[in-house]
CSV table of N, CA and C in Angstrom, one decimal:
chain,number,residue,atom,x,y,z
Q,1,MET,N,144.8,-59.2,125.6
Q,1,MET,CA,143.9,-58.4,126.5
Q,1,MET,C,143.6,-59.2,127.8
Q,2,MET,N,144.7,-59.9,128.3
Q,2,MET,CA,144.5,-60.6,129.5
Q,2,MET,C,144.2,-59.7,130.7
Q,3,GLY,N,143.4,-60.2,131.6
Q,3,GLY,CA,143.2,-59.5,132.9
Q,3,GLY,C,142.1,-58.4,132.8
Q,4,LYS,N,141.4,-58.3,131.6
Q,4,LYS,CA,140.4,-57.3,131.5
Q,4,LYS,C,139.3,-57.8,130.6
Q,5,ALA,N,138.1,-57.4,130.9
Q,5,ALA,CA,137.0,-57.7,130.0
Q,5,ALA,C,137.1,-57.1,128.7
Q,6,VAL,N,136.6,-57.8,127.7
Q,6,VAL,CA,136.7,-57.4,126.3
Q,6,VAL,C,135.7,-56.2,126.1
Q,7,GLU,N,136.1,-55.1,125.4
Q,7,GLU,CA,135.2,-54.0,125.2
Q,7,GLU,C,134.4,-54.4,124.0
Q,8,ILE,N,133.1,-54.4,124.2
Q,8,ILE,CA,132.1,-54.8,123.1
Q,8,ILE,C,131.4,-53.5,122.7
Q,9,THR,N,131.3,-53.3,121.4
Q,9,THR,CA,130.7,-52.1,120.8
Q,9,THR,C,129.6,-52.6,119.8
Q,10,ASP,N,128.8,-51.6,119.4
Q,10,ASP,CA,127.8,-51.9,118.3
Q,10,ASP,C,128.6,-52.4,117.1
Q,11,ALA,N,129.7,-51.9,116.8
Q,11,ALA,CA,130.5,-52.3,115.6
Q,11,ALA,C,131.0,-53.7,115.7
Q,12,ASN,N,131.5,-54.2,116.9
Q,12,ASN,CA,132.1,-55.5,117.0
Q,12,ASN,C,131.2,-56.5,117.6
Q,13,PHE,N,129.9,-56.2,117.9
Q,13,PHE,CA,129.0,-57.1,118.6
Q,13,PHE,C,128.8,-58.4,117.9
Q,14,GLU,N,128.6,-58.3,116.6
Q,14,GLU,CA,128.3,-59.6,115.9
Q,14,GLU,C,129.6,-60.5,115.9
Q,15,GLU,N,130.7,-59.9,115.7
Q,15,GLU,CA,132.0,-60.7,115.7
Q,15,GLU,C,132.3,-61.2,117.1
Q,16,VAL,N,132.3,-60.4,118.1
Q,16,VAL,CA,132.7,-60.8,119.4
Q,16,VAL,C,131.6,-61.7,120.1
Q,17,VAL,N,130.4,-61.4,120.0
Q,17,VAL,CA,129.3,-62.1,120.7
Q,17,VAL,C,128.6,-63.1,119.9
Q,18,LEU,N,128.0,-62.7,118.8
Q,18,LEU,CA,127.1,-63.6,118.0
Q,18,LEU,C,127.9,-64.7,117.3
Q,19,ASN,N,129.1,-64.4,116.9
Q,19,ASN,CA,129.9,-65.4,116.2
Q,19,ASN,C,130.9,-66.2,117.0
Q,20,SER,N,130.8,-66.0,118.4
Q,20,SER,CA,131.8,-66.7,119.3
Q,20,SER,C,131.5,-68.2,119.4
Q,21,ASP,N,132.5,-69.0,119.4
Q,21,ASP,CA,132.3,-70.4,119.6
Q,21,ASP,C,132.3,-70.7,121.1
Q,22,LYS,N,132.5,-69.7,122.0
Q,22,LYS,CA,132.5,-69.9,123.4
Q,22,LYS,C,131.2,-69.2,124.0
Q,23,PRO,N,130.8,-69.5,125.2
Q,23,PRO,CA,129.7,-68.7,125.8
Q,23,PRO,C,130.3,-67.3,126.0
Q,24,VAL,N,129.4,-66.3,126.0
Q,24,VAL,CA,129.8,-64.9,126.1
Q,24,VAL,C,128.9,-64.3,127.2
Q,25,LEU,N,129.5,-63.6,128.2
Q,25,LEU,CA,128.8,-62.8,129.2
Q,25,LEU,C,129.0,-61.3,128.7
Q,26,VAL,N,127.9,-60.6,128.5
Q,26,VAL,CA,127.9,-59.2,128.1
Q,26,VAL,C,127.4,-58.4,129.3
Q,27,ASP,N,128.2,-57.5,129.8
Q,27,ASP,CA,127.8,-56.6,130.9
Q,27,ASP,C,127.4,-55.3,130.3
Q,28,PHE,N,126.0,-55.0,130.3
Q,28,PHE,CA,125.5,-53.7,129.7
Q,28,PHE,C,125.6,-52.8,130.9
Q,29,TRP,N,126.4,-51.7,130.7
Q,29,TRP,CA,126.7,-50.8,131.8
Q,29,TRP,C,126.8,-49.3,131.3
Q,30,ALA,N,127.0,-48.4,132.3
Q,30,ALA,CA,127.3,-47.0,131.9
Q,30,ALA,C,128.1,-46.4,133.0
Q,31,THR,N,128.9,-45.3,132.6
Q,31,THR,CA,129.8,-44.7,133.5
Q,31,THR,C,129.2,-44.1,134.7
Q,32,TRP,N,127.9,-43.6,134.6
Q,32,TRP,CA,127.2,-42.9,135.7
Q,32,TRP,C,126.4,-43.8,136.6
Q,33,CYS,N,126.5,-45.1,136.4
Q,33,CYS,CA,125.7,-46.1,137.1
Q,33,CYS,C,126.5,-46.7,138.3
Q,34,GLY,N,126.1,-46.4,139.5
Q,34,GLY,CA,126.8,-46.8,140.7
Q,34,GLY,C,126.9,-48.4,140.8
Q,35,PRO,N,125.8,-49.1,140.7
Q,35,PRO,CA,125.9,-50.6,140.7
Q,35,PRO,C,126.8,-51.1,139.6
Q,36,CYS,N,126.8,-50.5,138.5
Q,36,CYS,CA,127.6,-50.9,137.3
Q,36,CYS,C,129.1,-50.8,137.7
Q,37,LEU,N,129.5,-49.7,138.4
Q,37,LEU,CA,130.8,-49.5,138.8
Q,37,LEU,C,131.2,-50.5,139.9
Q,38,MET,N,130.3,-50.9,140.7
Q,38,MET,CA,130.5,-51.9,141.7
Q,38,MET,C,130.8,-53.3,141.1
Q,39,MET,N,130.2,-53.5,140.0
Q,39,MET,CA,130.3,-54.8,139.3
Q,39,MET,C,131.6,-54.9,138.4
Q,40,ALA,N,132.2,-53.7,138.1
Q,40,ALA,CA,133.3,-53.7,137.2
Q,40,ALA,C,134.5,-54.6,137.6
Q,41,PRO,N,134.9,-54.6,138.9
Q,41,PRO,CA,136.0,-55.4,139.3
Q,41,PRO,C,135.6,-56.9,139.2
Q,42,VAL,N,134.4,-57.2,139.5
Q,42,VAL,CA,133.9,-58.6,139.4
Q,42,VAL,C,134.0,-59.1,138.0
Q,43,ILE,N,133.5,-58.3,137.0
Q,43,ILE,CA,133.6,-58.6,135.6
Q,43,ILE,C,135.0,-58.9,135.2
Q,44,ASP,N,135.9,-58.0,135.6
Q,44,ASP,CA,137.3,-58.1,135.2
Q,44,ASP,C,137.9,-59.4,135.8
Q,45,GLU,N,137.6,-59.7,137.1
Q,45,GLU,CA,138.0,-61.0,137.7
Q,45,GLU,C,137.6,-62.2,136.9
Q,46,LEU,N,136.3,-62.2,136.5
Q,46,LEU,CA,135.8,-63.3,135.7
Q,46,LEU,C,136.5,-63.4,134.4
Q,47,ALA,N,136.9,-62.3,133.8
Q,47,ALA,CA,137.6,-62.3,132.5
Q,47,ALA,C,138.9,-63.0,132.7
Q,48,VAL,N,139.6,-62.8,133.8
Q,48,VAL,CA,140.9,-63.5,134.1
Q,48,VAL,C,140.7,-65.0,134.3
Q,49,GLU,N,139.7,-65.3,135.1
Q,49,GLU,CA,139.5,-66.7,135.6
Q,49,GLU,C,138.8,-67.6,134.7
Q,50,MET,N,137.8,-67.1,133.9
Q,50,MET,CA,137.0,-67.9,133.0
Q,50,MET,C,137.6,-67.9,131.6
Q,51,THR,N,138.6,-68.6,131.3
Q,51,THR,CA,139.2,-68.6,130.0
Q,51,THR,C,138.5,-69.4,129.0
Q,52,ASP,N,137.5,-70.2,129.4
Q,52,ASP,CA,136.7,-70.9,128.4
Q,52,ASP,C,135.4,-70.2,128.1
Q,53,ALA,N,135.3,-68.9,128.4
Q,53,ALA,CA,134.2,-68.1,128.0
Q,53,ALA,C,134.7,-66.7,127.7
Q,54,VAL,N,133.9,-65.9,127.0
Q,54,VAL,CA,134.3,-64.5,126.7
Q,54,VAL,C,133.5,-63.6,127.6
Q,55,ILE,N,134.2,-62.8,128.4
Q,55,ILE,CA,133.6,-61.9,129.3
Q,55,ILE,C,133.8,-60.5,128.8
Q,56,GLY,N,132.7,-59.8,128.5
Q,56,GLY,CA,132.8,-58.4,127.9
Q,56,GLY,C,131.9,-57.4,128.5
Q,57,LYS,N,132.2,-56.1,128.2
Q,57,LYS,CA,131.4,-55.0,128.7
Q,57,LYS,C,131.0,-54.2,127.5
Q,58,LEU,N,129.7,-53.7,127.6
Q,58,LEU,CA,129.2,-52.8,126.6
Q,58,LEU,C,128.6,-51.6,127.2
Q,59,ASP,N,129.2,-50.4,126.9
Q,59,ASP,CA,128.7,-49.1,127.5
Q,59,ASP,C,127.4,-48.7,126.7
Q,60,VAL,N,126.3,-48.7,127.4
Q,60,VAL,CA,125.0,-48.5,126.7
Q,60,VAL,C,124.9,-47.1,126.2
Q,61,ASP,N,125.6,-46.1,126.7
Q,61,ASP,CA,125.5,-44.8,126.2
Q,61,ASP,C,126.2,-44.6,124.9
Q,62,ALA,N,127.4,-45.3,124.8
Q,62,ALA,CA,128.2,-45.2,123.6
Q,62,ALA,C,127.7,-46.2,122.5
Q,63,ASN,N,126.9,-47.2,122.9
Q,63,ASN,CA,126.5,-48.3,122.0
Q,63,ASN,C,125.0,-48.5,122.1
Q,64,PRO,N,124.2,-47.6,121.8
Q,64,PRO,CA,122.7,-47.7,122.0
Q,64,PRO,C,122.0,-48.8,121.2
Q,65,GLN,N,122.6,-49.1,120.0
Q,65,GLN,CA,121.9,-50.1,119.1
Q,65,GLN,C,121.8,-51.4,119.7
Q,66,SER,N,122.9,-51.9,120.3
Q,66,SER,CA,123.0,-53.3,120.9
Q,66,SER,C,122.1,-53.3,122.1
Q,67,ALA,N,122.1,-52.3,122.9
Q,67,ALA,CA,121.3,-52.2,124.1
Q,67,ALA,C,119.8,-52.3,123.7
Q,68,ALA,N,119.4,-51.5,122.7
Q,68,ALA,CA,118.0,-51.5,122.3
Q,68,ALA,C,117.6,-52.8,121.7
Q,69,LYS,N,118.5,-53.4,120.9
Q,69,LYS,CA,118.2,-54.7,120.2
Q,69,LYS,C,117.8,-55.8,121.2
Q,70,PHE,N,118.5,-55.8,122.4
Q,70,PHE,CA,118.2,-56.8,123.4
Q,70,PHE,C,117.3,-56.3,124.5
Q,71,GLY,N,116.7,-55.1,124.3
Q,71,GLY,CA,115.7,-54.7,125.3
Q,71,GLY,C,116.2,-54.3,126.6
Q,72,ILE,N,117.4,-53.8,126.7
Q,72,ILE,CA,118.0,-53.4,128.0
Q,72,ILE,C,117.3,-52.2,128.5
Q,73,ARG,N,116.6,-52.3,129.6
Q,73,ARG,CA,115.9,-51.2,130.2
Q,73,ARG,C,116.5,-50.7,131.5
Q,74,SER,N,117.2,-51.5,132.2
Q,74,SER,CA,117.9,-51.1,133.4
Q,74,SER,C,119.3,-51.7,133.4
Q,75,ILE,N,120.2,-51.0,134.1
Q,75,ILE,CA,121.6,-51.5,134.1
Q,75,ILE,C,122.0,-51.5,135.6
Q,76,PRO,N,123.0,-52.3,135.9
Q,76,PRO,CA,123.6,-53.3,135.0
Q,76,PRO,C,122.7,-54.5,134.7
Q,77,THR,N,122.7,-54.9,133.4
Q,77,THR,CA,122.1,-56.1,133.0
Q,77,THR,C,123.2,-56.9,132.3
Q,78,MET,N,123.3,-58.2,132.7
Q,78,MET,CA,124.3,-59.1,132.1
Q,78,MET,C,123.5,-60.1,131.3
Q,79,LEU,N,123.8,-60.3,130.1
Q,79,LEU,CA,123.3,-61.4,129.2
Q,79,LEU,C,124.3,-62.4,129.0
Q,80,VAL,N,123.9,-63.7,129.1
Q,80,VAL,CA,124.8,-64.8,128.7
Q,80,VAL,C,124.3,-65.3,127.3
Q,81,PHE,N,125.3,-65.3,126.4
Q,81,PHE,CA,125.0,-65.8,125.0
Q,81,PHE,C,125.6,-67.1,124.8
Q,82,LYS,N,125.0,-68.0,124.1
Q,82,LYS,CA,125.6,-69.3,123.6
Q,82,LYS,C,125.1,-69.5,122.2
Q,83,GLY,N,126.0,-69.7,121.3
Q,83,GLY,CA,125.6,-69.9,119.9
Q,83,GLY,C,124.9,-68.7,119.3
Q,84,GLY,N,125.3,-67.5,119.7
Q,84,GLY,CA,124.7,-66.3,119.2
Q,84,GLY,C,123.4,-65.9,119.7
Q,85,GLU,N,122.9,-66.7,120.7
Q,85,GLU,CA,121.5,-66.4,121.2
Q,85,GLU,C,121.6,-66.1,122.7
Q,86,PRO,N,120.9,-65.2,123.2
Q,86,PRO,CA,120.8,-64.9,124.7
Q,86,PRO,C,120.1,-66.1,125.4
Q,87,VAL,N,120.8,-66.7,126.4
Q,87,VAL,CA,120.3,-67.9,127.1
Q,87,VAL,C,120.0,-67.6,128.5
Q,88,ASP,N,120.5,-66.5,129.1
Q,88,ASP,CA,120.3,-66.2,130.5
Q,88,ASP,C,120.5,-64.7,130.7
Q,89,LYS,N,119.8,-64.1,131.7
Q,89,LYS,CA,119.8,-62.7,132.0
Q,89,LYS,C,119.9,-62.5,133.5
Q,90,ILE,N,120.8,-61.6,133.8
Q,90,ILE,CA,121.0,-61.2,135.2
Q,90,ILE,C,120.8,-59.7,135.3
Q,91,ILE,N,119.9,-59.2,136.1
Q,91,ILE,CA,119.7,-57.8,136.3
Q,91,ILE,C,120.1,-57.3,137.7
Q,92,GLY,N,120.9,-56.2,137.7
Q,92,GLY,CA,121.4,-55.7,139.0
Q,92,GLY,C,122.7,-56.2,139.4
Q,93,ALA,N,123.2,-55.6,140.5
Q,93,ALA,CA,124.5,-56.1,141.0
Q,93,ALA,C,124.3,-57.4,141.7
Q,94,VAL,N,125.1,-58.4,141.4
Q,94,VAL,CA,125.0,-59.8,142.0
Q,94,VAL,C,126.3,-60.3,142.4
Q,95,ALA,N,126.3,-61.3,143.2
Q,95,ALA,CA,127.6,-61.9,143.7
Q,95,ALA,C,128.3,-62.6,142.5
Q,96,LYS,N,129.6,-62.5,142.6
Q,96,LYS,CA,130.5,-63.1,141.6
Q,96,LYS,C,130.1,-64.6,141.4
Q,97,LYS,N,129.9,-65.3,142.4
Q,97,LYS,CA,129.6,-66.8,142.2
Q,97,LYS,C,128.4,-67.0,141.5
Q,98,GLU,N,127.4,-66.1,141.6
Q,98,GLU,CA,126.1,-66.2,140.8
Q,98,GLU,C,126.4,-66.1,139.3
Q,99,LEU,N,127.2,-65.0,139.0
Q,99,LEU,CA,127.6,-64.8,137.6
Q,99,LEU,C,128.4,-66.0,137.0
Q,100,GLU,N,129.3,-66.4,137.9
Q,100,GLU,CA,130.2,-67.5,137.5
Q,100,GLU,C,129.3,-68.8,137.2
Q,101,ALA,N,128.4,-69.1,138.0
Q,101,ALA,CA,127.5,-70.2,137.8
Q,101,ALA,C,126.7,-70.1,136.5
Q,102,LYS,N,126.2,-68.9,136.2
Q,102,LYS,CA,125.3,-68.7,135.0
Q,102,LYS,C,126.2,-69.0,133.8
Q,103,VAL,N,127.4,-68.5,133.8
Q,103,VAL,CA,128.3,-68.7,132.6
Q,103,VAL,C,128.7,-70.1,132.5
Q,104,SER,N,129.2,-70.7,133.7
Q,104,SER,CA,129.6,-72.1,133.7
Q,104,SER,C,128.6,-73.0,133.2
Q,105,ALA,N,127.3,-72.7,133.4
Q,105,ALA,CA,126.2,-73.6,133.0
Q,105,ALA,C,126.2,-73.8,131.5
Q,106,GLN,N,126.8,-72.8,130.8
Q,106,GLN,CA,126.8,-72.8,129.3
Q,106,GLN,C,128.0,-73.3,128.7
Q,107,ILE,N,129.0,-73.7,129.5
Q,107,ILE,CA,130.3,-74.2,129.0
Q,107,ILE,C,130.2,-75.7,128.6
């Protein structure tokens, strides 16, 4: 799955995010969300460039359990996980270098 963010679902959340030995950036998004769509190419670029982290996307409409579990109230919200715990949160559309810095800080 090179060149694209990992699709994270309620079903695979534990395996992909919580059990990862690498830091994980989860982009909570929805198809109807304009700022989310603006962030999509940035998330995919990070997925290609940051091989020492897992970069993934979770559609909040299709996967409401995970969004509710982490209190996602507005989207896009990006959570950075390390060791199965959320360690950083970014809300709204942000610059690629800001996301990159937040993830790199956990590597």
